[in-house]
Coordinates of C-alpha atoms and ligand atoms in Angstrom, one line a residue:
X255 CA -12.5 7.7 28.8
X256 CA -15.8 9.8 28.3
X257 CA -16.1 12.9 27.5
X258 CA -18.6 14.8 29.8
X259 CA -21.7 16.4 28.5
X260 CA -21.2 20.0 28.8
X261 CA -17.7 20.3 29.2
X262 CA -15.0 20.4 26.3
X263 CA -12.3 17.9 26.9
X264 CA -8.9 19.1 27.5
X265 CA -6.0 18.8 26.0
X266 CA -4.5 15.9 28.2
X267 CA -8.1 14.5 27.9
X268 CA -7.4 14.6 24.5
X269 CA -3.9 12.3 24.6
X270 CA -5.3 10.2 26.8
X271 CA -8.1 10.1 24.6
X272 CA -5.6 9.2 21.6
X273 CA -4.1 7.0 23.5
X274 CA -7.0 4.6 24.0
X275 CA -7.5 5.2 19.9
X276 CA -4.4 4.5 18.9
X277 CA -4.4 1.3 20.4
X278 CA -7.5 0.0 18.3
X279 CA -6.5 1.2 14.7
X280 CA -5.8 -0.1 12.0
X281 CA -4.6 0.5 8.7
X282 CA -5.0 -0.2 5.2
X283 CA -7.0 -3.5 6.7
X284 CA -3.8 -4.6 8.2
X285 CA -4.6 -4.8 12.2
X286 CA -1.7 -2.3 14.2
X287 CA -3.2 -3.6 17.3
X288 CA -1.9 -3.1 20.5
X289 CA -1.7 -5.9 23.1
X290 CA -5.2 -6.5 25.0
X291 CA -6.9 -3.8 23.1
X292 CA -8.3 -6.3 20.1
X293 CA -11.0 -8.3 21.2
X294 CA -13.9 -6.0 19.9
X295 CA -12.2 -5.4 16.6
X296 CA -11.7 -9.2 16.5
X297 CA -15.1 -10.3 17.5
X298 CA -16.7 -7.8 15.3
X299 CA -14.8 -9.2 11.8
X300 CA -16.0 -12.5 13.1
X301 CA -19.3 -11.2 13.0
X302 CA -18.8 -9.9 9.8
X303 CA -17.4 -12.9 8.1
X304 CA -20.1 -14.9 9.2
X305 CA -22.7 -12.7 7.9
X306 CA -20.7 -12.5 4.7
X307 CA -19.7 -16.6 4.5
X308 CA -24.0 -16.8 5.4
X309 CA -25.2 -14.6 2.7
X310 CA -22.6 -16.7 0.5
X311 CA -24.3 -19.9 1.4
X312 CA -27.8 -18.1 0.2
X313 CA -26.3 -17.7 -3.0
X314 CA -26.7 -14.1 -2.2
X315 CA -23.0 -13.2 -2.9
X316 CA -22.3 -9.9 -2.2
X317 CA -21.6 -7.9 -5.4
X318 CA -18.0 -6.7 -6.5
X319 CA -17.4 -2.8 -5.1
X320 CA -16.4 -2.3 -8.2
X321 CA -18.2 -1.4 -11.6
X322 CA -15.0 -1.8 -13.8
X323 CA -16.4 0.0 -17.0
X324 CA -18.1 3.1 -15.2
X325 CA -15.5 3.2 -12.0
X326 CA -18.4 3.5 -9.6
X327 CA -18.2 1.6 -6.3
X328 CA -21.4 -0.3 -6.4
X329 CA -20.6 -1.7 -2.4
X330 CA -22.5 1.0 -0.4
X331 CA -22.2 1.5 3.5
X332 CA -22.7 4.7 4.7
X333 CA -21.2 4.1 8.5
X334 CA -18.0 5.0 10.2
X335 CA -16.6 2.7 12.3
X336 CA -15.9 3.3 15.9
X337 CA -12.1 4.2 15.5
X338 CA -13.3 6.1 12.9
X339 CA -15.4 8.3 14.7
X340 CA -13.0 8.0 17.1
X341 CA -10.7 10.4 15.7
X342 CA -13.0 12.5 14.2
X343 CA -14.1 13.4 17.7
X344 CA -10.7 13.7 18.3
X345 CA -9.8 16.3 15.8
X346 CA -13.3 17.8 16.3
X347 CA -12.9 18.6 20.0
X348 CA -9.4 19.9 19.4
X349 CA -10.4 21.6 16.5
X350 CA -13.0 24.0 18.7
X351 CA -10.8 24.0 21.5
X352 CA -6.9 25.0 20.2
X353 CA -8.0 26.3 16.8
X354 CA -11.0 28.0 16.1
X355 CA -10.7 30.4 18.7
X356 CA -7.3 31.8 17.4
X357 CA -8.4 31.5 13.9
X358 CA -9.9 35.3 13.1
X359 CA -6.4 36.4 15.0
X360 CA -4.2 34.3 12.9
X361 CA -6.0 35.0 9.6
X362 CA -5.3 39.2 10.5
X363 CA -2.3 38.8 11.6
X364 CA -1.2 36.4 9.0
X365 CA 0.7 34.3 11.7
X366 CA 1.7 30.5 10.5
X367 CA 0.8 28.8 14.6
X368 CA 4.0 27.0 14.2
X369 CA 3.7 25.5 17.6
X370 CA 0.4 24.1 17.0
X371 CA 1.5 21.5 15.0
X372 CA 3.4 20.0 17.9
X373 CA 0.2 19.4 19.4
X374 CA -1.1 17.8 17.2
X375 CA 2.0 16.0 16.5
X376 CA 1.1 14.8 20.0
X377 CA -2.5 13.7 19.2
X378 CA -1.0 11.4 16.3
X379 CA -2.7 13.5 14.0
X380 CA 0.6 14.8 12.2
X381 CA 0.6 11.3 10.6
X382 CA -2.9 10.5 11.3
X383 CA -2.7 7.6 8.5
X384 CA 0.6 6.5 8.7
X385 CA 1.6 2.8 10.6
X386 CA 2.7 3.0 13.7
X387 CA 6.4 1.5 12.8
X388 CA 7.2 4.3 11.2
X389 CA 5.9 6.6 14.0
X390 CA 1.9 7.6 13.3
X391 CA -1.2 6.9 14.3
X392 CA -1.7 3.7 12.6
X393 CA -5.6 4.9 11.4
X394 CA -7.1 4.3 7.9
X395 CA -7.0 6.8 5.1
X396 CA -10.9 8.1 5.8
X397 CA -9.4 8.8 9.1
X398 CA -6.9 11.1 8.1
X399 CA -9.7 12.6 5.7
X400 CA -12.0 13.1 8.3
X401 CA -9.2 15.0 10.4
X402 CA -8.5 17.5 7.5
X403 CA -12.1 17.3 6.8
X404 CA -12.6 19.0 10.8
X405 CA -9.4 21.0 11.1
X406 CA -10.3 23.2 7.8
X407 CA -13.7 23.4 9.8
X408 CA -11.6 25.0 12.2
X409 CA -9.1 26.7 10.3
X410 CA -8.5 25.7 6.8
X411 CA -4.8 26.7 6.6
X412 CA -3.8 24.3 9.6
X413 CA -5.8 21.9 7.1
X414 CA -3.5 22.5 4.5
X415 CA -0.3 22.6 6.1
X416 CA -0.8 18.9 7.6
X417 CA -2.6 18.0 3.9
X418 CA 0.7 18.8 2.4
X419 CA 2.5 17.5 4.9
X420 CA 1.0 14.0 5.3
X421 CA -1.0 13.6 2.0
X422 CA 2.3 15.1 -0.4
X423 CA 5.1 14.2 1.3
X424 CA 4.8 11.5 4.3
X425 CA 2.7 9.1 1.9
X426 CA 4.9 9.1 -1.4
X427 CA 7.9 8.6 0.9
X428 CA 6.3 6.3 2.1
X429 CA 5.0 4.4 -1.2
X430 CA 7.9 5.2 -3.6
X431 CA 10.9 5.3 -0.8
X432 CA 13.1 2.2 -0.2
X433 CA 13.0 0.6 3.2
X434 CA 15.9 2.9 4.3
X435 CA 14.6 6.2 3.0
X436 CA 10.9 5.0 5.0
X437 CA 13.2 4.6 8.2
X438 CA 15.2 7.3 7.9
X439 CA 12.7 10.2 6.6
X440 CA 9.0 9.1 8.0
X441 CA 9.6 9.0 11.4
X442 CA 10.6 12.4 11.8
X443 CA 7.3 13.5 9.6
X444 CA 4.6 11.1 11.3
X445 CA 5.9 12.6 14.6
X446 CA 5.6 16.2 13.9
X447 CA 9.4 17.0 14.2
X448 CA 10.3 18.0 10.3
X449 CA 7.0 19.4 8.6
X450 CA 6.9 18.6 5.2
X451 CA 6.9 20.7 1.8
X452 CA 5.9 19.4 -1.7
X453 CA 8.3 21.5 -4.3
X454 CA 6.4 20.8 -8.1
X455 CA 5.2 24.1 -9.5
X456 CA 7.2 26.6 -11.2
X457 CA 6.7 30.2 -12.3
X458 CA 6.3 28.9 -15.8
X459 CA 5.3 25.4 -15.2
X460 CA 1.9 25.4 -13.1
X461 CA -1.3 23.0 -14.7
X462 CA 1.6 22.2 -17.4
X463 CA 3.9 20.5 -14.5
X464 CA 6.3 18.2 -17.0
X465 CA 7.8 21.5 -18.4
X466 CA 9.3 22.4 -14.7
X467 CA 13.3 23.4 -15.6
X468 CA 15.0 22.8 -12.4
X469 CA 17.4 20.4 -13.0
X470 CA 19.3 18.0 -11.5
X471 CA 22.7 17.5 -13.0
X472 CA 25.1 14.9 -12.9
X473 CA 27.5 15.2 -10.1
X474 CA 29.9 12.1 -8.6
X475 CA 27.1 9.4 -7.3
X476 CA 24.5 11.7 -7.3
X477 CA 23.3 15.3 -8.6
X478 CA 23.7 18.7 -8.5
X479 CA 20.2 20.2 -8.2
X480 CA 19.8 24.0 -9.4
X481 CA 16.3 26.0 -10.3
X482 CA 13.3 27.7 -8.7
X483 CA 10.1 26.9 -7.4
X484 CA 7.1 28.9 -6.6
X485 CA 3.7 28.5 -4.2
X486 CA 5.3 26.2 -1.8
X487 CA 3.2 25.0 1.2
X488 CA 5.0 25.1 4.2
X489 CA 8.5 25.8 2.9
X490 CA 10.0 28.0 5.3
X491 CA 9.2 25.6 8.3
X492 CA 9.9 23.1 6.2
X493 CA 12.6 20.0 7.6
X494 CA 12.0 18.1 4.5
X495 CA 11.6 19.2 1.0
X496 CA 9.8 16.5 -1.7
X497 CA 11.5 18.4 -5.3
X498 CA 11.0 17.5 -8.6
X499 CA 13.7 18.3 -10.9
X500 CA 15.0 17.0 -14.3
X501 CA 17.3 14.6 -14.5
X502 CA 17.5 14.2 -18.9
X503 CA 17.4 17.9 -20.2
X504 CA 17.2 15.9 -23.6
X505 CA 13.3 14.6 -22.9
X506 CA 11.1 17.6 -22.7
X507 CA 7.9 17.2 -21.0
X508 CA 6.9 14.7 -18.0
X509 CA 9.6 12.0 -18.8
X510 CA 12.6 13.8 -17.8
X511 CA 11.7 14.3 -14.6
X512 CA 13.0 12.9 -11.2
X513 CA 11.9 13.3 -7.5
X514 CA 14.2 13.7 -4.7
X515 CA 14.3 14.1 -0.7
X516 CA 15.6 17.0 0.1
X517 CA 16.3 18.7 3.7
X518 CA 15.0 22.0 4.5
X519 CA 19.0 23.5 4.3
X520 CA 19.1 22.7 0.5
X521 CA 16.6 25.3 -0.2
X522 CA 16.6 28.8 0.4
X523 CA 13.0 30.6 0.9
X524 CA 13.0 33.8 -1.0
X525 CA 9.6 35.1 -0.4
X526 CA 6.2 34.9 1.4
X527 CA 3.2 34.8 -0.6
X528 CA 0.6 37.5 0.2
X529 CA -2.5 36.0 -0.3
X530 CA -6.3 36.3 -0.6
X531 CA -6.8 34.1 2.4
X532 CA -5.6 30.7 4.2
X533 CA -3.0 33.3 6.1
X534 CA -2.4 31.2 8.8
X535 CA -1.0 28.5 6.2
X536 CA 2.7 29.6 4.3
X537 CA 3.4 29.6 0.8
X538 CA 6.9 29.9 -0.2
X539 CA 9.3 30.8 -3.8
X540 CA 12.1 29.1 -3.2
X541 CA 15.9 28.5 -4.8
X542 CA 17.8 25.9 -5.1
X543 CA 21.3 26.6 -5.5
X544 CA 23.5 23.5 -6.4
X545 CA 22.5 21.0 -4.0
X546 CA 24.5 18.4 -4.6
X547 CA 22.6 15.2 -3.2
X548 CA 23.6 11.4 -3.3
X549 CA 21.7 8.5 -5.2
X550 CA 20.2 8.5 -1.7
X551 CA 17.9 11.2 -2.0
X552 CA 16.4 10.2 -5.6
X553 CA 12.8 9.1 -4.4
X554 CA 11.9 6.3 -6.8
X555 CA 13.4 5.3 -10.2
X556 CA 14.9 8.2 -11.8
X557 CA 12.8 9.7 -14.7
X558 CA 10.1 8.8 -13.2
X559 CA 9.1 11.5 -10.8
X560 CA 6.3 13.0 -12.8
X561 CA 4.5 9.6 -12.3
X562 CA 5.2 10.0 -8.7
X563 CA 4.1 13.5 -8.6
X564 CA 0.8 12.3 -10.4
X565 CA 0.4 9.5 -8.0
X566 CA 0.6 11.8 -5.1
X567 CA -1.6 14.0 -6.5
X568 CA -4.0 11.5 -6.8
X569 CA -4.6 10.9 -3.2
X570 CA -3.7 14.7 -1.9
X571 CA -6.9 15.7 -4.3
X572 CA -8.5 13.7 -1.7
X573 CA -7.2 15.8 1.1
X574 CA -8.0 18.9 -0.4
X575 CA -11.8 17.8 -1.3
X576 CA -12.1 17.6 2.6
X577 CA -11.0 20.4 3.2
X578 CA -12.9 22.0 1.1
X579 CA -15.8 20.0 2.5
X580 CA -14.8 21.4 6.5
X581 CA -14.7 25.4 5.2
X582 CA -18.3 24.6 3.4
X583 CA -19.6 22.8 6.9
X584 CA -18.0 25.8 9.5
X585 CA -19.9 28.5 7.1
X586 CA -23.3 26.0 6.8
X587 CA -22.7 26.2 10.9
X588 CA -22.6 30.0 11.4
X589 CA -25.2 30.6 9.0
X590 CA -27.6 28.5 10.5
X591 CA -27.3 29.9 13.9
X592 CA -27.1 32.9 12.5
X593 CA -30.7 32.7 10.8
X594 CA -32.1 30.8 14.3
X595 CA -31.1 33.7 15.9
X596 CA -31.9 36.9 14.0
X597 CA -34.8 38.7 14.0
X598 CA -36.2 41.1 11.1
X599 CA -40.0 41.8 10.4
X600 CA -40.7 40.5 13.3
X601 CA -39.8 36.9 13.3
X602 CA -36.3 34.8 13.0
X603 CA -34.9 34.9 9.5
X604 CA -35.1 31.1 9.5
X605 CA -38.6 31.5 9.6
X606 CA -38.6 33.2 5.4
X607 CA -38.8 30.9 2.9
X608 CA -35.7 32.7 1.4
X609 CA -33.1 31.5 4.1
X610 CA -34.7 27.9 4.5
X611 CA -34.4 27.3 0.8
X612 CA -31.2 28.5 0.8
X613 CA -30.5 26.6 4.0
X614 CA -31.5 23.5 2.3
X615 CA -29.4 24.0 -0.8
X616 CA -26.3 24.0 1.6
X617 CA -27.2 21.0 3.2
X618 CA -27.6 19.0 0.3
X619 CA -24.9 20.1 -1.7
X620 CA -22.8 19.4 1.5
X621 CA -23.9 15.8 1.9
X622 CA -23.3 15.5 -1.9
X623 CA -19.7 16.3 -1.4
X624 CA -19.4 14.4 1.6
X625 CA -20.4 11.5 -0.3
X626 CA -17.7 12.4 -2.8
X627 CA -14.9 12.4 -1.0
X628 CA -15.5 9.7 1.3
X629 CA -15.8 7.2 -1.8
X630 CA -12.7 8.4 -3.3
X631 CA -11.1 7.9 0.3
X632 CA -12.1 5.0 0.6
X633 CA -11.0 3.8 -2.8
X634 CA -8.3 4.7 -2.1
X635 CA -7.9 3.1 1.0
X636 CA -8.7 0.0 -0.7
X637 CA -6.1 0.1 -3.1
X638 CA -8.3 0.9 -6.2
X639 CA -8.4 3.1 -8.4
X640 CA -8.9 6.7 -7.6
X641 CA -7.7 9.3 -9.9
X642 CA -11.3 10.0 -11.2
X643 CA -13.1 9.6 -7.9
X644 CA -10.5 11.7 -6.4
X645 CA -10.7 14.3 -9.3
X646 CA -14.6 14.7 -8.9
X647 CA -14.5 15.1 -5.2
X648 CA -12.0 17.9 -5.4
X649 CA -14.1 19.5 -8.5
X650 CA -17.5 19.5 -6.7
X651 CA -16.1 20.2 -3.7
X652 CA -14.0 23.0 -4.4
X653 CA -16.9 24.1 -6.4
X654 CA -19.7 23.9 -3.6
X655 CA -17.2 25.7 -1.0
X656 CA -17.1 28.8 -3.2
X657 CA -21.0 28.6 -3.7
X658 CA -21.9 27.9 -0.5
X659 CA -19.4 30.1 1.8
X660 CA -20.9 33.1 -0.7
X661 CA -24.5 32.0 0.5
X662 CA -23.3 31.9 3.5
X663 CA -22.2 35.9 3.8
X664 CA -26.0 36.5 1.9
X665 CA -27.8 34.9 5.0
X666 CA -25.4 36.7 7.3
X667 CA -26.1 40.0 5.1
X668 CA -24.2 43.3 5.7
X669 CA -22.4 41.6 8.8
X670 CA -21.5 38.6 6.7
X671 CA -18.9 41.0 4.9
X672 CA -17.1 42.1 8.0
X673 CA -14.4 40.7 10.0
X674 CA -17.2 40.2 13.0
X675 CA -18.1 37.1 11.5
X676 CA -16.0 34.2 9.9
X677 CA -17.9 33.9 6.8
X678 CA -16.1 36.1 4.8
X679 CA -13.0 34.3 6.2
X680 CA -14.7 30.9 4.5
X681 CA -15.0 32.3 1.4
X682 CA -11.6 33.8 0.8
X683 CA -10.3 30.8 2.1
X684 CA -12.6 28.1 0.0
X685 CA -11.3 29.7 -3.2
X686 CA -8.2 28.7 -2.5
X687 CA -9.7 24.9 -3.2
X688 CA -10.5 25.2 -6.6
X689 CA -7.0 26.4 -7.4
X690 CA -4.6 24.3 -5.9
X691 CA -3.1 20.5 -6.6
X692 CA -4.8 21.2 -9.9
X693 CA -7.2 23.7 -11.0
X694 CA -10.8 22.8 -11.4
X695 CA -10.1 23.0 -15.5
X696 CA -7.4 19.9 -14.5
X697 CA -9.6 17.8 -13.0
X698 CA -12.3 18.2 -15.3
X699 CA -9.2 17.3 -17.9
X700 CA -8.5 14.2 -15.9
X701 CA -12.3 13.0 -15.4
X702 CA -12.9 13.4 -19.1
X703 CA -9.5 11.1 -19.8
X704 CA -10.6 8.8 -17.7
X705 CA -14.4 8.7 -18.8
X706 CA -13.6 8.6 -22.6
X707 CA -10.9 6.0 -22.0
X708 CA -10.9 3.1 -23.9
X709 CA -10.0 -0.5 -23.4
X710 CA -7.1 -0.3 -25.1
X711 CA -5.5 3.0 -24.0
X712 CA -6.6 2.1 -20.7
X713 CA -3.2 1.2 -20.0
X714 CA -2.2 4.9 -20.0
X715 CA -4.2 5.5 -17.1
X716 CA -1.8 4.3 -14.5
X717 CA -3.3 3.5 -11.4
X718 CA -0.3 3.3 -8.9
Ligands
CAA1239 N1 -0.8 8.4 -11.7 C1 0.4 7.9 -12.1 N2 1.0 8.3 -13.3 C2 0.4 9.2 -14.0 C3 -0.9 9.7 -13.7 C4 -1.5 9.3 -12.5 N3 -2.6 9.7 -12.0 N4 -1.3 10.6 -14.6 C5 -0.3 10.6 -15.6 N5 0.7 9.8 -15.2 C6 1.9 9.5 -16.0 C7 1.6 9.1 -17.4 O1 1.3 7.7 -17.5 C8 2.8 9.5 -18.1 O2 3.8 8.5 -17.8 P1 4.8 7.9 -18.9 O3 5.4 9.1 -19.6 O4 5.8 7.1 -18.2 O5 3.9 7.2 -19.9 C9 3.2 10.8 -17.4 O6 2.6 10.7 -16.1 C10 2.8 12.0 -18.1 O7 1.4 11.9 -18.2 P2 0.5 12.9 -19.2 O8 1.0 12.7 -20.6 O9 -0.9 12.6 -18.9 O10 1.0 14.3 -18.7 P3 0.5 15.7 -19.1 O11 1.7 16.6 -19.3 O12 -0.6 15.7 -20.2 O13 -0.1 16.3 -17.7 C11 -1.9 16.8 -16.2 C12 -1.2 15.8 -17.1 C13 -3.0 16.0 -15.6 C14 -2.3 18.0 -16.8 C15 -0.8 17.1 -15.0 O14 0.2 18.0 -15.6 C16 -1.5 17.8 -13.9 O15 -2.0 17.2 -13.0 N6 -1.4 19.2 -13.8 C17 -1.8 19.9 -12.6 C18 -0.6 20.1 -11.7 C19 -1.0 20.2 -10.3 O16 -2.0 19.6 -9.8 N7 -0.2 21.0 -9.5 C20 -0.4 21.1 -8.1 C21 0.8 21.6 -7.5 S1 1.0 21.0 -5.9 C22 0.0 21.9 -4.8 O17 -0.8 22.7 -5.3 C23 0.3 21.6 -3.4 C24 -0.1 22.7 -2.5 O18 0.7 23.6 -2.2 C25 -1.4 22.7 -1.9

């Protein structure tokens, strides 16, 4: 199905649209095909094996992506494949059509658009990344990046809320749980029906995460879970709840520490955040008061949920990079419309030096992060190593969003700092970026680990 120049598709466009996608994805190089919509994909590995098994035969082996003693990929290609691009247009085109217009409205109003995320549940794009067995899309990681990367373009609290859905819940489950905690909890995530809530931070345990004192006490089979949390993404609509608690009050610090799958009935919500900006997204304190849970519900091996926790991390850096990335490319949008289309001294303000340098700055700094996070995606996607990538793709990111979305509101002037434009919507929302799943002093903690790392405590670097 085509899209026709000058018209925006419509929403059934769009699931037909996904339909025809989700037929050709695949993930984690592991074909999800469905039947008599392979051919392409097949003919198009041949291709590329022969290319691959010719160069060979030259002796002109390709080199190995990786560079293990600096961690940069060496392998560069630059392109998106078709399904790629795929659902990029896909979340693009509903992006501008179901989000962006409401997003000045929800952003006043602070109103979470709860019923959004059935539509997108609809489009696959609730578990964009997730295989198709267990209910999602089937696409690659860089697909599900490139979503968040254009639904923050939109509106970067939608971003987050299926960020911490998919990248913080839906993917540990789905790495760490058994086979019967992947049947019984993904499903129900991947297809948009329980939205998913990450429960780490506490009120005195924030960059320091191992000192969190919920606990989870002994209790017949299982555990009796008590304690507090605080900044919780999406945990009043929440249907599952991914809590960290400690299991051995005797280990202080990370050790102690155990994750469990809770349902959104174990915890109460005590409060909504007020915040700076991202008002369409929710952010919760929460209790928990004596939950008792079975051995069911303990997501891993017990005392080792703050590896899990750092694990998830890892890859929901990622996530947070491109959104990061989408705020920085809506206000790069505006203001270059902006400055085609305003006039002072009688020319456009495009025209001044001033605006075009700045202009340029933007557009570089952009690509830059682009770059980034699409490496560490694609690491990831790989099964490499990530931590670091991921870690400087949120730092620069983050970073650039802030610069940039405050640029942004200097091209647009005195209207840049009114509610007529969204620009000073971008830049409340883009601080957000450098703040959360680990301040900007935590990843530069983490790159510098890694960096200074040496052969020997390399082995502390756990790359799950
Ligand atoms: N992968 C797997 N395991 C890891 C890991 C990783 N990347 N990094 C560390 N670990 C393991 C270590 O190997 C160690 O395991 P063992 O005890 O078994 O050896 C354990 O975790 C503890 O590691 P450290 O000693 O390095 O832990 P630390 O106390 O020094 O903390 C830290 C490290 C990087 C500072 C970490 O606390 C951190 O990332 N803090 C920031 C917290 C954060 O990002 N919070 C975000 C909240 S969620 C959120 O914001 C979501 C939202 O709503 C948007």
């Amino acid at each position: 199905m085509r899209v026709q120049a000058g018209r925006r598709p419509g929403l059934n466009d769009l699931g037909a649209r996904r339909e025809e996608l989700c037929g050709r994805l695949v993930v984690a190089g592991v074909e999800l095909l469905a039947p008599g919509s392979n051919d392409a994909l097949r003919r198009r590995r041949r291709r590329a094996a022969a290319r691959q098994e010719s160069r060979e035969q030259d002796g002109k082996r390709e080199p190995e992506p990786q560079d293990p003693a600096t961690n940069i990929t060496r392998r560069m290609d630059f392109d998106l494949t078709p399904e790629q691009r795929g659902i990029q247009a896909l979340a693009r085109d509903f992006g501008a059509e179901k989000i962006e217009p409401n997003a000045a409205e929800w952003d006043r109003e602070h109103r979470f658009p709860r019923e959004l995320f059935g539509d997108l549940a609809e489009l696959g794009l609730m578990g964009a990344c997730v295989p198709e067995e267990y209910g999602g899309a089937g696409a690659d990681f860089l697909s599900y990046i490139l979503v968040l990367e254009e639904l923050s373009r939109a509106d970067a609290g939608v971003g987050v809320t299926v960020a911490v859905h998919t990248s913080a819940v839906t993917l540990p489950i789905l790495t760490f749980g058994t086979d019967e905690q992947r049947s019984r909890f993904v499903p129900p995530l991947a297809r948009g029906e329980h939205l998913g809530s990450f429960a780490l931070t506490e009120a005195e345990a924030g960059s320091d995460a191992g000192s969190l004192r919920t606990r989870a006490e002994p209790e017949g089979d299982g555990w009796r879970i008590t304690g507090a949390k605080q900044w919780i993404t999406n945990a009043r609509y929440a249907g599952t709840v991914l809590l960290f608690a400690r299991t051995d009050p005797e280990t202080p610090g990370a050790r102690g520490v155990s994750a469990f799958i809770l349902d959104g009935d174990h915890v109460r919500v005590t409060r909504d955040e007020e915040k700076l900006g991202l008002n369409s997204s929710i952010t919760n304190d929460l209790v928990v008061e004596g939950a008792v849970v079975e051995r069911d519900r303990l997501l891993y091996e017990e005392g080792k949920g703050f590896r899990v926790a750092m694990a998830t991390l890892d890859g929901g850096r990622i996530g947070i990079a491109a959104q990061a990335l989408g705020i920085a490319q809506a206000a790069f949008d505006a203001a270059r419309g902006y400055a085609l289309e305003r006039r002072q001294f009688g020319k456009r303000i495009a025209d001044f030096q001033a605006i075009q340098w700045k202009l340029a700055d933007m557009a570089t700094e952009i690509d830059a992060a682009r770059l980034l996070v699409y490496r560490a995606a694609e690491l990831k996607q790989r099964g490499e190593p990530h931590t670091e990538a991921g870690a400087k793709a949120k730092l620069f990111a983050s970073e650039m969003a802030r610069r940039q979305t405050a640029e942004a509101i200097q091209i647009f002037g005195g209207y840049g700092y009114t509610k007529e434009f969204p620009v000073e919507r971008y830049y409340r929302d883009a601080k957000i970026t450098e703040i959360y799943e680990g301040t900007s002093e935590i990843q530069r903690l983490v790159i510098a680990r890694s960096i200074l790392a040496t052969a020997e405590n390399a082995a502390h670097f756990p790359r799950v």
